[in-house]
Coordinates of N, CA and C in Angstrom, one line a residue:
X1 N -69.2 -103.4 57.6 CA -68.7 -103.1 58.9 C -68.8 -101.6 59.2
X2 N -69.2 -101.2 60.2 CA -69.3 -100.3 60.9 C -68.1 -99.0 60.5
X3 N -67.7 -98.3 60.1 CA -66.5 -97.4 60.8 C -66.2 -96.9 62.4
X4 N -64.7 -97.1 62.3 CA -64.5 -96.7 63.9 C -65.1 -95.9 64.5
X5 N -64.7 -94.1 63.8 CA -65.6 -93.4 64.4 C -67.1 -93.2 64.6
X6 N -67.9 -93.9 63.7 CA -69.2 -94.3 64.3 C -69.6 -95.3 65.0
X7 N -68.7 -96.0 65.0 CA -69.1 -97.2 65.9 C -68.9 -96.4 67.4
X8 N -67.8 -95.7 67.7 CA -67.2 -94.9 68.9 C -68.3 -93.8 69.2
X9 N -69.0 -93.6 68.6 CA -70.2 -92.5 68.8 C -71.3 -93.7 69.5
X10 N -71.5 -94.7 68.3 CA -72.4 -95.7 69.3 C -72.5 -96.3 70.5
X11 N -70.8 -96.0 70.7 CA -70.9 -96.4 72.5 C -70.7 -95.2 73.4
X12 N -70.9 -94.4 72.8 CA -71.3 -93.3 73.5 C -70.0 -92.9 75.1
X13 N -70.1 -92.5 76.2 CA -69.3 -92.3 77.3 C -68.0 -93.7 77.5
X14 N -69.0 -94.9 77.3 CA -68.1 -96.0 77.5 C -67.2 -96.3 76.2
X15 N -66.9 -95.1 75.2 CA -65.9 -94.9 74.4 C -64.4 -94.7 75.4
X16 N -65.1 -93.7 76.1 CA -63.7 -93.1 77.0 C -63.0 -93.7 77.7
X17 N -63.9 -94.8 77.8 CA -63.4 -95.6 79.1 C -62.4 -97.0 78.6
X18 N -62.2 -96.8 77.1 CA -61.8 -98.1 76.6 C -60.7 -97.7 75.6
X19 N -60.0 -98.5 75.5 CA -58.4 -98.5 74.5 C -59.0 -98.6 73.3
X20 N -57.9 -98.5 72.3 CA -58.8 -98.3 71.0 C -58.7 -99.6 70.5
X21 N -57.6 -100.5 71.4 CA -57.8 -101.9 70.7 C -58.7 -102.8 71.1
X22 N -59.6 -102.3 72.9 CA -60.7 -103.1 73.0 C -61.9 -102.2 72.2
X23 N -61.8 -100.9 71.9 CA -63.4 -100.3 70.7 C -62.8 -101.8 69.6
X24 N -62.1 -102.0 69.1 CA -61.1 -102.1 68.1 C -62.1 -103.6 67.8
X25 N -61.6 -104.4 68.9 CA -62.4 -106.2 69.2 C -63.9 -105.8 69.3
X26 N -64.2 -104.5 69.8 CA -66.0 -105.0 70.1 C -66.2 -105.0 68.9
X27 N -65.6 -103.8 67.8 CA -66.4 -103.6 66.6 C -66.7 -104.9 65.9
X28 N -65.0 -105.7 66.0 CA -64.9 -106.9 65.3 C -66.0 -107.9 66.1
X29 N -65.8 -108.2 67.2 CA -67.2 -108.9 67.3 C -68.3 -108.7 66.8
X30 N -68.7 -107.5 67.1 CA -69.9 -107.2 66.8 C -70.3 -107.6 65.0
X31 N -69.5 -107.2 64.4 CA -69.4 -107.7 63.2 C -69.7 -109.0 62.7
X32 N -68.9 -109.5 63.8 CA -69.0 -111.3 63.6 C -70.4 -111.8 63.8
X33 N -71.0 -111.4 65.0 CA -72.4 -111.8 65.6 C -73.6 -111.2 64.4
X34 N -73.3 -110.1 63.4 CA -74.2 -109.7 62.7 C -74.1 -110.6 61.6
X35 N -73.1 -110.9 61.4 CA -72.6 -112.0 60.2 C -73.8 -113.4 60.5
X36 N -73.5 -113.9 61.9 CA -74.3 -115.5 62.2 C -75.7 -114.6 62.4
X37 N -76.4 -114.0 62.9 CA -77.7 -113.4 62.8 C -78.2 -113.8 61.2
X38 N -77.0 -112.7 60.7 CA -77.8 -113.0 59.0 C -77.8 -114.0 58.5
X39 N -76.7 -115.2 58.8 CA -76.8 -116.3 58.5 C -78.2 -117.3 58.4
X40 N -78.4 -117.2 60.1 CA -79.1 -117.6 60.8 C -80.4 -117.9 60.0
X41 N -81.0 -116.1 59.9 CA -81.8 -115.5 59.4 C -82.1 -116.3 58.3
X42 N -81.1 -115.9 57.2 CA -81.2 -116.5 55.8 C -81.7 -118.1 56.1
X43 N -80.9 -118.8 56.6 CA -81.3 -120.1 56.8 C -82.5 -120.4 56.9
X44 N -83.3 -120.1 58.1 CA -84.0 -120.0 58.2 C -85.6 -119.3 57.0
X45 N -85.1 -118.5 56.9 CA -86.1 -117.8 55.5 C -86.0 -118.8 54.2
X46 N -84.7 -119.3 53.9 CA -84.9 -120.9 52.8 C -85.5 -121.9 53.1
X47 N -85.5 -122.3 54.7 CA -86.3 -123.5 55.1 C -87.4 -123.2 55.0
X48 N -88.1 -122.4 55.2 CA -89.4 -121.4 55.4 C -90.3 -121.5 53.6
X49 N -89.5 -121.0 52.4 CA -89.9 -121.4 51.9 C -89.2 -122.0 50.8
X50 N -88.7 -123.3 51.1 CA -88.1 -124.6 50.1 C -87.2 -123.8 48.9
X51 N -86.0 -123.6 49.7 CA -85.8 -122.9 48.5 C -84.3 -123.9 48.4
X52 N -83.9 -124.2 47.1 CA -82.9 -125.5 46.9 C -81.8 -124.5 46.3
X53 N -80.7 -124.6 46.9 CA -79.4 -123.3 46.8 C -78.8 -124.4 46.2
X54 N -79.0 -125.8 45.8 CA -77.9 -127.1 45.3 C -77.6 -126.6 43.9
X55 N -78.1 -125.4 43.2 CA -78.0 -125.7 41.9 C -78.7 -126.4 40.6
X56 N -79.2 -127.5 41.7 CA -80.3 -128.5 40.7 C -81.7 -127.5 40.3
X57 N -81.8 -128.0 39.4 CA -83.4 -127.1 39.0 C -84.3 -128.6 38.6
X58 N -85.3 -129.3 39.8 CA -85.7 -130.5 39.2 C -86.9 -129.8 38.7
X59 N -87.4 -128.8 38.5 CA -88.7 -128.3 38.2 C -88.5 -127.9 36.4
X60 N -87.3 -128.1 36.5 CA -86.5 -127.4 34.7 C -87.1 -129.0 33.9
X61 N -86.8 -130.1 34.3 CA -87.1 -131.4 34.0 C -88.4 -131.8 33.8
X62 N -88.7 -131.7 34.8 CA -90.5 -132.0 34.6 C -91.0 -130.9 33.7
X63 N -90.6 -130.1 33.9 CA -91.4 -128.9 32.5 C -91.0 -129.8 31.3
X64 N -89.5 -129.5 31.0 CA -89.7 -130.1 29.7 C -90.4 -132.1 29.3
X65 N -90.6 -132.3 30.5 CA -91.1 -133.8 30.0 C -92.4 -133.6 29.3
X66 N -93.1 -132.8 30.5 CA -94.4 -132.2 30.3 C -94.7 -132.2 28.8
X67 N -94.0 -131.0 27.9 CA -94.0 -130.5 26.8 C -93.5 -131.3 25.7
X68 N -92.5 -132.5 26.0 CA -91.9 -133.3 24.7 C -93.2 -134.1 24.2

């Protein structure tokens, strides 16, 4: 997350114009929305290339059948 006072630099004039508890909610949204982006993102980049987050390793199996 951002810090206040940089986040308050990044909105620049329409800092002034706002209570510290609405800077306060954009930061927190904005936070949130970067959160589902990265989600998103990631999701997308495992589907992309088959990547199995289950835990299972079926490729651990066939290796060793291969070799017995």
């Amino acid at each position: 997350m951002i810090p206040s006072n940089e986040f308050k630099n990044h909105l620049g004039p329409l800092a002034e114009k706002l209570t510290e508890e609405q800077i306060e909610n954009l930061r927190q949204l904005e936070d949130k929305l970067a959160d589902l982006f990265f989600d998103s993102w990631l999701k997308n980049i495992n589907a992309d290339n088959h990547v199995d987050l289950s835990g299972k390793d079926d490729n651990m199996s066939v290796c060793q059948e291969s070799t017995a």
